[in-house]
GROMACS .gro file of N, CA and C in nm:
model
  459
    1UNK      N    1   0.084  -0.119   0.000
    1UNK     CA    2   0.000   0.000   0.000
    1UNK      C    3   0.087   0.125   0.000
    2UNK      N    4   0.029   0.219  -0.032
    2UNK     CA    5   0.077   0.363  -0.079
    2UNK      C    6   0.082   0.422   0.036
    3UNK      N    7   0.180   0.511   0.074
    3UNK     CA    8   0.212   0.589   0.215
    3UNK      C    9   0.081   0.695   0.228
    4UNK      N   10   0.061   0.719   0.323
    4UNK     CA   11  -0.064   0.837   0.341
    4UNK      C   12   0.005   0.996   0.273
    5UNK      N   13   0.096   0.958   0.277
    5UNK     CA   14   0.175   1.159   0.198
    5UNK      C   15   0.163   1.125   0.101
    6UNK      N   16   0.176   1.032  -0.023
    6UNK     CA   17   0.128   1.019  -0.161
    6UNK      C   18  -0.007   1.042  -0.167
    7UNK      N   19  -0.094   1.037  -0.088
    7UNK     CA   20  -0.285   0.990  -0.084
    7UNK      C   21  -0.281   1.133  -0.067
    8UNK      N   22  -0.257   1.192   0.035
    8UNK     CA   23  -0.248   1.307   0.053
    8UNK      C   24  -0.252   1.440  -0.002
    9UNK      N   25  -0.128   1.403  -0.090
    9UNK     CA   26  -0.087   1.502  -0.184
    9UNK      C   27  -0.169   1.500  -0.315
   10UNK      N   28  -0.230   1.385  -0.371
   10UNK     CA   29  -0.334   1.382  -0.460
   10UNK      C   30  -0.441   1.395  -0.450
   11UNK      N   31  -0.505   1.432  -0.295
   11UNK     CA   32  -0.602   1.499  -0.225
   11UNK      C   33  -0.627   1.639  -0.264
   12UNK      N   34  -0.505   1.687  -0.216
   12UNK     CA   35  -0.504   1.842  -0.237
   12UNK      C   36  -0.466   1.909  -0.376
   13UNK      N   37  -0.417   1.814  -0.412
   13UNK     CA   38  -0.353   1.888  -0.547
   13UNK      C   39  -0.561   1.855  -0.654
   14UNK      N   40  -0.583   1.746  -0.614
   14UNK     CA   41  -0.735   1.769  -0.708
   14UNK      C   42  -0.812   1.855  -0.594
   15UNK      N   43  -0.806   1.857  -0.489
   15UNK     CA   44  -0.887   1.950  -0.438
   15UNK      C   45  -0.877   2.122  -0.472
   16UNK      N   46  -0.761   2.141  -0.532
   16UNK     CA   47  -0.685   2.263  -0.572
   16UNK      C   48  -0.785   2.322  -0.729
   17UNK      N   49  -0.779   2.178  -0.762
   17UNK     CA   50  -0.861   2.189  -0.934
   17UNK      C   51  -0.987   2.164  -0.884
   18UNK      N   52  -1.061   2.155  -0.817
   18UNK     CA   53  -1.193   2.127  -0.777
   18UNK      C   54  -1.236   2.284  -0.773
   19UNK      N   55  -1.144   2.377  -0.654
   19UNK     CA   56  -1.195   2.488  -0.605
   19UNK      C   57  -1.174   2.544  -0.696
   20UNK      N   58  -1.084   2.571  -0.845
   20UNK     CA   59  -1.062   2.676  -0.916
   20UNK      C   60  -1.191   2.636  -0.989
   21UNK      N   61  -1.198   2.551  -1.000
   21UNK     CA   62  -1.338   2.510  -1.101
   21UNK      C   63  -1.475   2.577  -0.996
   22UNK      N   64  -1.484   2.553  -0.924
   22UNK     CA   65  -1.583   2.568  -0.832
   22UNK      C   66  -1.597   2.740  -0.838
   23UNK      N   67  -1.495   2.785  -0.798
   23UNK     CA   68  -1.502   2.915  -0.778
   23UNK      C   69  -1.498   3.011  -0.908
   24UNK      N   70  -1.480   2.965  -1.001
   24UNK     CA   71  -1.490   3.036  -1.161
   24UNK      C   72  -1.638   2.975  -1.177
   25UNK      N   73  -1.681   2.889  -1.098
   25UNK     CA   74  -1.886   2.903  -1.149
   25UNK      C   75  -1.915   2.971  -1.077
   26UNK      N   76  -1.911   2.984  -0.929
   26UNK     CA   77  -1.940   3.107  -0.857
   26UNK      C   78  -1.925   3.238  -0.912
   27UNK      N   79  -1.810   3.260  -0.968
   27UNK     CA   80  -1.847   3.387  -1.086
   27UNK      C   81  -1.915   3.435  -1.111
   28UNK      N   82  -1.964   3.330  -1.208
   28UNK     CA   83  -1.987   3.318  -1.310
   28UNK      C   84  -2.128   3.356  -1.285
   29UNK      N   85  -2.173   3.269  -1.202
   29UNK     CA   86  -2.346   3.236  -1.117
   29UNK      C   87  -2.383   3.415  -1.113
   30UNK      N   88  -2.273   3.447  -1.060
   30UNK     CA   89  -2.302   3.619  -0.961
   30UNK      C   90  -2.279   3.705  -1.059
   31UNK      N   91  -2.188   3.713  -1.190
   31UNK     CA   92  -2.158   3.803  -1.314
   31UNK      C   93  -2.269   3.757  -1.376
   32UNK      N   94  -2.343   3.677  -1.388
   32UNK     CA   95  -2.489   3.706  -1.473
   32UNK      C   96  -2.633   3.766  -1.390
   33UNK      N   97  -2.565   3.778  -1.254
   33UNK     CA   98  -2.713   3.800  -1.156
   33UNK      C   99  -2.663   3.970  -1.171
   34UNK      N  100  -2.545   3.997  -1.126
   34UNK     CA  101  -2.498   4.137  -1.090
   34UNK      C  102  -2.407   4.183  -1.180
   35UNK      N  103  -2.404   4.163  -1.293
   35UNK     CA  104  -2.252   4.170  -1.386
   35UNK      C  105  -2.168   4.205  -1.395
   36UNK      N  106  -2.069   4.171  -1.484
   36UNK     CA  107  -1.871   4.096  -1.454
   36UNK      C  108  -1.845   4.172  -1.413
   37UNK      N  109  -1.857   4.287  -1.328
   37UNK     CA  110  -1.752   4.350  -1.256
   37UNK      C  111  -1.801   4.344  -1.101
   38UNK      N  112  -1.908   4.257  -1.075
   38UNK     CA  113  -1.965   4.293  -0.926
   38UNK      C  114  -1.874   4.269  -0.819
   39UNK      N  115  -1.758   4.210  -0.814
   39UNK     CA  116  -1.691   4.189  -0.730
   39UNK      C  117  -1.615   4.338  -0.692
   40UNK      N  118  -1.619   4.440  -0.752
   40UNK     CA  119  -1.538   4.509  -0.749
   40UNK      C  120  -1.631   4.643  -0.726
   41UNK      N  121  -1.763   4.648  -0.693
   41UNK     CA  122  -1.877   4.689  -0.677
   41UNK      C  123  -1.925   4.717  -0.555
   42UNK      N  124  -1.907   4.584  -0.477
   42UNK     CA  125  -1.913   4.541  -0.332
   42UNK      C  126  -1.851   4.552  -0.250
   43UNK      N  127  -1.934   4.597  -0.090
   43UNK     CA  128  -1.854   4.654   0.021
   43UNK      C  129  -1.795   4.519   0.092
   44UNK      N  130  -1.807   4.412   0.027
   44UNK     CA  131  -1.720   4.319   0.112
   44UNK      C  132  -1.653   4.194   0.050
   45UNK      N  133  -1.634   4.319  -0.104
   45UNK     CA  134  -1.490   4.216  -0.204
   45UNK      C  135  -1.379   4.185  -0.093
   46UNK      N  136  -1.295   4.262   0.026
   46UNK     CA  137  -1.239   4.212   0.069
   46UNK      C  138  -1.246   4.064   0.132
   47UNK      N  139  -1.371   4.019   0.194
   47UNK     CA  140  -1.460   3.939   0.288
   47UNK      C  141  -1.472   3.849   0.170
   48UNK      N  142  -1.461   3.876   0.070
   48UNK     CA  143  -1.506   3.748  -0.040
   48UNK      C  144  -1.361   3.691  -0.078
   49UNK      N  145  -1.229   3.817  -0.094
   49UNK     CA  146  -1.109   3.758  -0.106
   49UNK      C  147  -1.045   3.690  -0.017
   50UNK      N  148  -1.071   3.708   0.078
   50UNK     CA  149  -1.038   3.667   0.241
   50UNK      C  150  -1.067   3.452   0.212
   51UNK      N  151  -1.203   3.454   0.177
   51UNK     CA  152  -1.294   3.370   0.177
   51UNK      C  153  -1.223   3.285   0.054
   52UNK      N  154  -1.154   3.346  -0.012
   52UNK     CA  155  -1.102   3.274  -0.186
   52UNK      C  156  -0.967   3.188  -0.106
   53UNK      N  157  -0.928   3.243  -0.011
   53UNK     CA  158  -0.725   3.290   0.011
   53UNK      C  159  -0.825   3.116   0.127
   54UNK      N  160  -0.925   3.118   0.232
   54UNK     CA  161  -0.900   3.020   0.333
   54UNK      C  162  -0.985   2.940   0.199
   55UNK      N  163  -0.998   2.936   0.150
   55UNK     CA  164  -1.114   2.790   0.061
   55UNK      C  165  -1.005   2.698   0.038
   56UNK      N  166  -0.898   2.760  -0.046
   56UNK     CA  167  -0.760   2.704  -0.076
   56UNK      C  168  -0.682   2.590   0.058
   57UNK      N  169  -0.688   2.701   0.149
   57UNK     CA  170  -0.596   2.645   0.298
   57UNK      C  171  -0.728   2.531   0.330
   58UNK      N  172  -0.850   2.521   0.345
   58UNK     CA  173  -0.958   2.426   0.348
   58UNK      C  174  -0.889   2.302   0.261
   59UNK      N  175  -0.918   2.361   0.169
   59UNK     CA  176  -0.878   2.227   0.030
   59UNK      C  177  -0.756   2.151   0.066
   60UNK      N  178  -0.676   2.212   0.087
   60UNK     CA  179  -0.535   2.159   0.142
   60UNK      C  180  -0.547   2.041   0.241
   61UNK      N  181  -0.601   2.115   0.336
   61UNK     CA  182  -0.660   2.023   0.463
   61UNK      C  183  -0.788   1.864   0.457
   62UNK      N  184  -0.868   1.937   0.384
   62UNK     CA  185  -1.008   1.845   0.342
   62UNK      C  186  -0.939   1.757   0.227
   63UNK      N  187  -0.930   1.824   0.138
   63UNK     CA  188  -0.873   1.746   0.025
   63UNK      C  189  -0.785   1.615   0.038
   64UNK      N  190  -0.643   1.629   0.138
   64UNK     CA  191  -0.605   1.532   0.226
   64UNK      C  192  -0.679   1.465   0.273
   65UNK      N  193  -0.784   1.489   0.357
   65UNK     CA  194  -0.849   1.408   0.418
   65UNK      C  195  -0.940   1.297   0.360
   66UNK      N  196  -1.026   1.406   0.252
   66UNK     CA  197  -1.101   1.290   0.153
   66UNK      C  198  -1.024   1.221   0.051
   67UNK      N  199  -0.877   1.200   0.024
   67UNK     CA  200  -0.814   1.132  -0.038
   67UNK      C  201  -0.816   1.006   0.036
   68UNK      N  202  -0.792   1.021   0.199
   68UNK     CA  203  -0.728   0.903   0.295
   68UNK      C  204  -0.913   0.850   0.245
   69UNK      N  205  -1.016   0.879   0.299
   69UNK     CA  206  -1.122   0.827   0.322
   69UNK      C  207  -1.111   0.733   0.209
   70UNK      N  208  -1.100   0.801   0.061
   70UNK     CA  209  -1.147   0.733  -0.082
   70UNK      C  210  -1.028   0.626  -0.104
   71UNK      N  211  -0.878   0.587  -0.067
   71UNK     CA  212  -0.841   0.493  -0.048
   71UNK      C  213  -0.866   0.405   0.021
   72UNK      N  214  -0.973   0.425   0.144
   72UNK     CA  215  -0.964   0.302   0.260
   72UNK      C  216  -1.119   0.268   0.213
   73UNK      N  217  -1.179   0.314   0.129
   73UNK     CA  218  -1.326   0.287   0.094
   73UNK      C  219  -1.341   0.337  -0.019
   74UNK      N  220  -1.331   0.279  -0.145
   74UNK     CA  221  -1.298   0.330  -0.290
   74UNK      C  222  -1.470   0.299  -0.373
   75UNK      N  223  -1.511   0.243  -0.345
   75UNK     CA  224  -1.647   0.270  -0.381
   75UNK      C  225  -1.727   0.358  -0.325
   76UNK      N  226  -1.718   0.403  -0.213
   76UNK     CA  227  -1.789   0.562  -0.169
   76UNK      C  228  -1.721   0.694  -0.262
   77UNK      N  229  -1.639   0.681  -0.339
   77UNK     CA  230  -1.577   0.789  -0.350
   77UNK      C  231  -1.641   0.925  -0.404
   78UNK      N  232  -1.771   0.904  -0.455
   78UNK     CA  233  -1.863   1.007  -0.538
   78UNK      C  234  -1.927   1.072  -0.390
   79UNK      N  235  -1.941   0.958  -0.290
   79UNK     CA  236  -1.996   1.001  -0.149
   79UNK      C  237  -1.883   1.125  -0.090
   80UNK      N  238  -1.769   1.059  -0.023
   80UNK     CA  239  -1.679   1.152   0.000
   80UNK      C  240  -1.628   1.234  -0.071
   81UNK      N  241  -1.648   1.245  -0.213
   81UNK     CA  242  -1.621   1.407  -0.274
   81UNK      C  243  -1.687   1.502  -0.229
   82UNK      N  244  -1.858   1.445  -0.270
   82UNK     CA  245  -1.927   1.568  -0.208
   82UNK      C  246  -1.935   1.611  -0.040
   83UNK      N  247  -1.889   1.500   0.040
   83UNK     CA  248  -1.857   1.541   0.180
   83UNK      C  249  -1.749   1.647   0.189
   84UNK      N  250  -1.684   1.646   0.131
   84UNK     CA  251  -1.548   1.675   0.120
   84UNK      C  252  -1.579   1.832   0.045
   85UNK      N  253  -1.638   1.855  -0.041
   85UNK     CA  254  -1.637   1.955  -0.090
   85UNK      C  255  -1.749   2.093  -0.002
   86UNK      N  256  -1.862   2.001   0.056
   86UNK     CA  257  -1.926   2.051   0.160
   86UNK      C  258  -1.810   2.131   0.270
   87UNK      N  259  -1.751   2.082   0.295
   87UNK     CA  260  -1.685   2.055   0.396
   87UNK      C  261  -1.555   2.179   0.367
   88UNK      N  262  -1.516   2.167   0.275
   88UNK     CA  263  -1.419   2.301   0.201
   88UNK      C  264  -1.499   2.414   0.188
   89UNK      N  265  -1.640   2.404   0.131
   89UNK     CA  266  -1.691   2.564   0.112
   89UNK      C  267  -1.741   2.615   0.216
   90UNK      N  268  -1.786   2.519   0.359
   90UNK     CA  269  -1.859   2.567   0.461
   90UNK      C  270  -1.746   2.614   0.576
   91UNK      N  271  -1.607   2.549   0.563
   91UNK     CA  272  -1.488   2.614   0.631
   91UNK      C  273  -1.463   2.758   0.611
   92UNK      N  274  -1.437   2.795   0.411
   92UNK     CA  275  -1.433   2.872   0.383
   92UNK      C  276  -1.536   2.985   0.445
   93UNK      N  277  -1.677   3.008   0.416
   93UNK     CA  278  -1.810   3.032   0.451
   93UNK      C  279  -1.779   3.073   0.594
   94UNK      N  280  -1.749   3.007   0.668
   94UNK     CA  281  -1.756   3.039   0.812
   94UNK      C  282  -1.650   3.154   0.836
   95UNK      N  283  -1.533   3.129   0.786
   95UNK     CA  284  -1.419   3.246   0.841
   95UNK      C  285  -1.443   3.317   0.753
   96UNK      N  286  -1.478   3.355   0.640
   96UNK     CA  287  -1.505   3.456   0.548
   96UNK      C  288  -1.610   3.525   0.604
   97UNK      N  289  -1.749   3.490   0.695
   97UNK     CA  290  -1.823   3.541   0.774
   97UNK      C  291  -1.761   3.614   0.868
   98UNK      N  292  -1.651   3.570   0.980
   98UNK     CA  293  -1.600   3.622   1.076
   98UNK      C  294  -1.544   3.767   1.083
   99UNK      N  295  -1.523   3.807   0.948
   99UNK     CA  296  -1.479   3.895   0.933
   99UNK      C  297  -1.627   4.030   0.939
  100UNK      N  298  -1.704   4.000   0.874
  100UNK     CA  299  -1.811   4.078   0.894
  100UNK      C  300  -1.890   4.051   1.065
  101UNK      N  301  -1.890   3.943   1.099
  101UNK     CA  302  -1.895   3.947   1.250
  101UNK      C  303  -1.822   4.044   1.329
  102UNK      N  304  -1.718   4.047   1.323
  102UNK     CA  305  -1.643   4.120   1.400
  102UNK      C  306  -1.614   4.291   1.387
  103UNK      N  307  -1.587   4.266   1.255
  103UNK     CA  308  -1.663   4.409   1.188
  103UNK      C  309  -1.770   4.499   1.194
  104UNK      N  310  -1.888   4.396   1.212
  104UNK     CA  311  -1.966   4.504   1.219
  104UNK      C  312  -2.079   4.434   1.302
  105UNK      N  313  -2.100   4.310   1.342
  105UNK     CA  314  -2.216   4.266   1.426
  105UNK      C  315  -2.179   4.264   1.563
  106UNK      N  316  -2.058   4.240   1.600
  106UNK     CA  317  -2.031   4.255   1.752
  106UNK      C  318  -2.013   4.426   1.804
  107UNK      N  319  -1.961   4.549   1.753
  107UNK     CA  320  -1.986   4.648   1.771
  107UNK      C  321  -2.119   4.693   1.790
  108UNK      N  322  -2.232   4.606   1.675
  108UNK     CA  323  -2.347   4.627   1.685
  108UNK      C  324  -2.422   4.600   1.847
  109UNK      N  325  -2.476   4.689   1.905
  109UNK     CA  326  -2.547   4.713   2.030
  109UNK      C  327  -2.670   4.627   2.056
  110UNK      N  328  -2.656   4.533   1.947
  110UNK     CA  329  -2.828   4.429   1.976
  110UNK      C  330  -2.763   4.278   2.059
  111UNK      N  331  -2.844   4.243   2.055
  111UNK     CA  332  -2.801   4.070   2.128
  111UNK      C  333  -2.724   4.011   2.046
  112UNK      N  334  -2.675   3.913   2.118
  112UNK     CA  335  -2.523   3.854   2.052
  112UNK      C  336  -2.608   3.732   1.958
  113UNK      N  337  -2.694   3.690   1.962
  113UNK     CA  338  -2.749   3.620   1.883
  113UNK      C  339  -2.827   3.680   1.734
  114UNK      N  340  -2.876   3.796   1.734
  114UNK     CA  341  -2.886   3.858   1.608
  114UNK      C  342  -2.755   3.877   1.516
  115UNK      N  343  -2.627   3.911   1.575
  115UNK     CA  344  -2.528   3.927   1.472
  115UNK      C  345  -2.463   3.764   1.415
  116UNK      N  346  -2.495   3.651   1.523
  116UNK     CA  347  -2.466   3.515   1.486
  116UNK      C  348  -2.507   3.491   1.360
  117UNK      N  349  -2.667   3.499   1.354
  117UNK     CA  350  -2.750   3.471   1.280
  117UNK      C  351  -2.726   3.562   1.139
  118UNK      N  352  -2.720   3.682   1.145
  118UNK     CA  353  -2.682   3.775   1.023
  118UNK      C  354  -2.533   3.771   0.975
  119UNK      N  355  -2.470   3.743   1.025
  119UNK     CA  356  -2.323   3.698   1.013
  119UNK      C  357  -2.268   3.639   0.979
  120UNK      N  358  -2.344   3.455   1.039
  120UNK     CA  359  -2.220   3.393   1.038
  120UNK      C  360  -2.345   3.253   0.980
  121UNK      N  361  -2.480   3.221   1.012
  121UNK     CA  362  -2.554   3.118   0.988
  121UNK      C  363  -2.627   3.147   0.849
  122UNK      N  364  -2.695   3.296   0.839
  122UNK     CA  365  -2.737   3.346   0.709
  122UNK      C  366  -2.608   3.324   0.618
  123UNK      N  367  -2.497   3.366   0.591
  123UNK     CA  368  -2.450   3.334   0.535
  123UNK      C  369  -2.406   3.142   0.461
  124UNK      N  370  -2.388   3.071   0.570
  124UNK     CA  371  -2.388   2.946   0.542
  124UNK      C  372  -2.489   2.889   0.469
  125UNK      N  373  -2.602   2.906   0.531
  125UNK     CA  374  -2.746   2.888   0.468
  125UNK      C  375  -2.756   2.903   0.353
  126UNK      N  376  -2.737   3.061   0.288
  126UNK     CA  377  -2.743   3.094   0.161
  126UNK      C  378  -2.635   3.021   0.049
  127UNK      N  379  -2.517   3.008   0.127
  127UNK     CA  380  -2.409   2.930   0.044
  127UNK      C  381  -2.474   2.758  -0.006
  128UNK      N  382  -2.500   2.733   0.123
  128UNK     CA  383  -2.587   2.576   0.095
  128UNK      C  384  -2.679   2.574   0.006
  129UNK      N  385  -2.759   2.623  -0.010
  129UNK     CA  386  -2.871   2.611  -0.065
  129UNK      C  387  -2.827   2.671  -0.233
  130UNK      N  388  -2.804   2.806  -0.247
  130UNK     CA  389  -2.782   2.881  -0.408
  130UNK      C  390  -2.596   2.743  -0.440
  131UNK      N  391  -2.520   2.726  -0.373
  131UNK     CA  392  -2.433   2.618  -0.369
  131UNK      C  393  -2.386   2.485  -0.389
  132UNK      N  394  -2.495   2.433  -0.330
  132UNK     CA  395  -2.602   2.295  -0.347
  132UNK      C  396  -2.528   2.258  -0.468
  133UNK      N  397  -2.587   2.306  -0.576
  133UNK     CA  398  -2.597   2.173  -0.695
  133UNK      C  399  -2.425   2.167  -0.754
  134UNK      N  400  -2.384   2.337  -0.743
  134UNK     CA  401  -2.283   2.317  -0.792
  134UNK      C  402  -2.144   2.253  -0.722
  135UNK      N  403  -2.121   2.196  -0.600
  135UNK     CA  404  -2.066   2.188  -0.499
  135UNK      C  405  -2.106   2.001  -0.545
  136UNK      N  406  -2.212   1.940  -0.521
  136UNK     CA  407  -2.284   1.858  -0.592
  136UNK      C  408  -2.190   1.771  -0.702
  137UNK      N  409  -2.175   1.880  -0.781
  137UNK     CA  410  -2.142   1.803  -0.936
  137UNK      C  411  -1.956   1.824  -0.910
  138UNK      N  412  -1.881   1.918  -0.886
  138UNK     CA  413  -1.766   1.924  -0.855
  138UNK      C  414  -1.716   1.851  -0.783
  139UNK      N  415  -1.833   1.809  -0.645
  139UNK     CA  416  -1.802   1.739  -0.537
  139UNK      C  417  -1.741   1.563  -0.631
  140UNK      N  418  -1.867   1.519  -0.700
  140UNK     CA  419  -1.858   1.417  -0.808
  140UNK      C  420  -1.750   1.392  -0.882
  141UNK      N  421  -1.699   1.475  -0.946
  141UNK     CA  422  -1.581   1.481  -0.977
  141UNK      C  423  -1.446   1.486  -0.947
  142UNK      N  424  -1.461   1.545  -0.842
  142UNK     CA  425  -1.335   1.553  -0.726
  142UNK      C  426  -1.302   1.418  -0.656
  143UNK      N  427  -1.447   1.327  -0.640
  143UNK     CA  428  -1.409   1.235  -0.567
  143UNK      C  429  -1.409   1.103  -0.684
  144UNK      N  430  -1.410   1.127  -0.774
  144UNK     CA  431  -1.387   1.002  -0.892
  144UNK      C  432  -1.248   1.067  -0.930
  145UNK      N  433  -1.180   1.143  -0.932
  145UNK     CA  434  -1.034   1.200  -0.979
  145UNK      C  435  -0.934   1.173  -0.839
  146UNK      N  436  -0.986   1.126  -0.728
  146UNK     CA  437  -0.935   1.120  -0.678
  146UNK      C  438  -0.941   0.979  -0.673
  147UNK      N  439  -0.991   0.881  -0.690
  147UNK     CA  440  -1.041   0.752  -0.697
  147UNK      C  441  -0.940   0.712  -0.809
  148UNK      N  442  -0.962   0.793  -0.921
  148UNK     CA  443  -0.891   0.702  -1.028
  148UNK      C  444  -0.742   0.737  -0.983
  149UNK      N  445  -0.678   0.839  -0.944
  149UNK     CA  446  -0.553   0.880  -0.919
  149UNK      C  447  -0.498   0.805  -0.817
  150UNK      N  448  -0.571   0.764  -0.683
  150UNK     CA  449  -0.553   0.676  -0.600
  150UNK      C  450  -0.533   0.541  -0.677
  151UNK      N  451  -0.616   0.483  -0.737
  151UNK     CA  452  -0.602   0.347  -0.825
  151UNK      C  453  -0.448   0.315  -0.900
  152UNK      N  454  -0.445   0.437  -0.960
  152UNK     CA  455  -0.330   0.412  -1.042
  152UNK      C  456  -0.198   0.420  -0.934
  153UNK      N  457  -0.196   0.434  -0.858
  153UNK     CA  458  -0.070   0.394  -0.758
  153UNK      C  459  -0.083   0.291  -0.662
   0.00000   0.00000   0.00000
């Protein structure tokens, strides 16, 4: 059997091509709702670059991880992609939130549970759901590229 730093490294390196793919439909999704320049429009392009820079450091981490899973159980592997990819955008999602938490809902003078909710759960929510399918089909792919790449060693 193959050392876990080979499994590893073909974790992250397709998890790397998962998120660029992933995140050029996200674009894409938002340049036809708000067009191609909305990123640069918005009071919290920083909060979205922030969110690009940890998806990556996610992938790194997850990506590893759902490599080990899809070698020790190689017929789930369409399962653990999309775990796996869940699992990268909702990391991302969460600290990319934190920043507007801290920014601007904890200064805020209301209960600590209104800025949770506007902050840090609305956001997840919305990612899940408008996210869903495409997370879905990448997820699919990520975890059969990692399946066949695992195989061949």
């Amino acid at each position: 059997m193959t050392d876990f730093t080979t499994i590893k490294k073909i974790g992250y390196r397709q998890a790397f091509k998962a998120i660029t793919v992933g995140l050029v439909i996200a674009y894409i999704i938002m340049a036809l709702m708000a067009g191609p320049f909305w990123l640069f429009q918005v009071d919290f392009a920083p909060t979205i670059l922030f969110a690009a820079i940890i998806i990556y450091i996610a992938g790194y981490f997850f990506g590893g991880l759902t490599s080990i899973w899809i070698s020790k159980q190689s017929r789930l592997a369409i399962l653990f992609g999309i775990i796996g990819g869940f699992l990268i955008v909702w990391t991302a999602t969460f600290f990319g939130s934190l920043i507007g938490f801290m920014k601007e809902g904890l200064p805020n003078n209301s209960e600590i549970s209104e800025p949770i909710h506007d902050y840090i759960y609305k956001p997840l929510g919305l990612v899940t759901i408008f996210g869903m399918l495409p997370i879905i089909i990448v997820g699919i792919w990520f975890g059969l590229s990692i399946r066949k790449k695992v195989d061949n060693i």
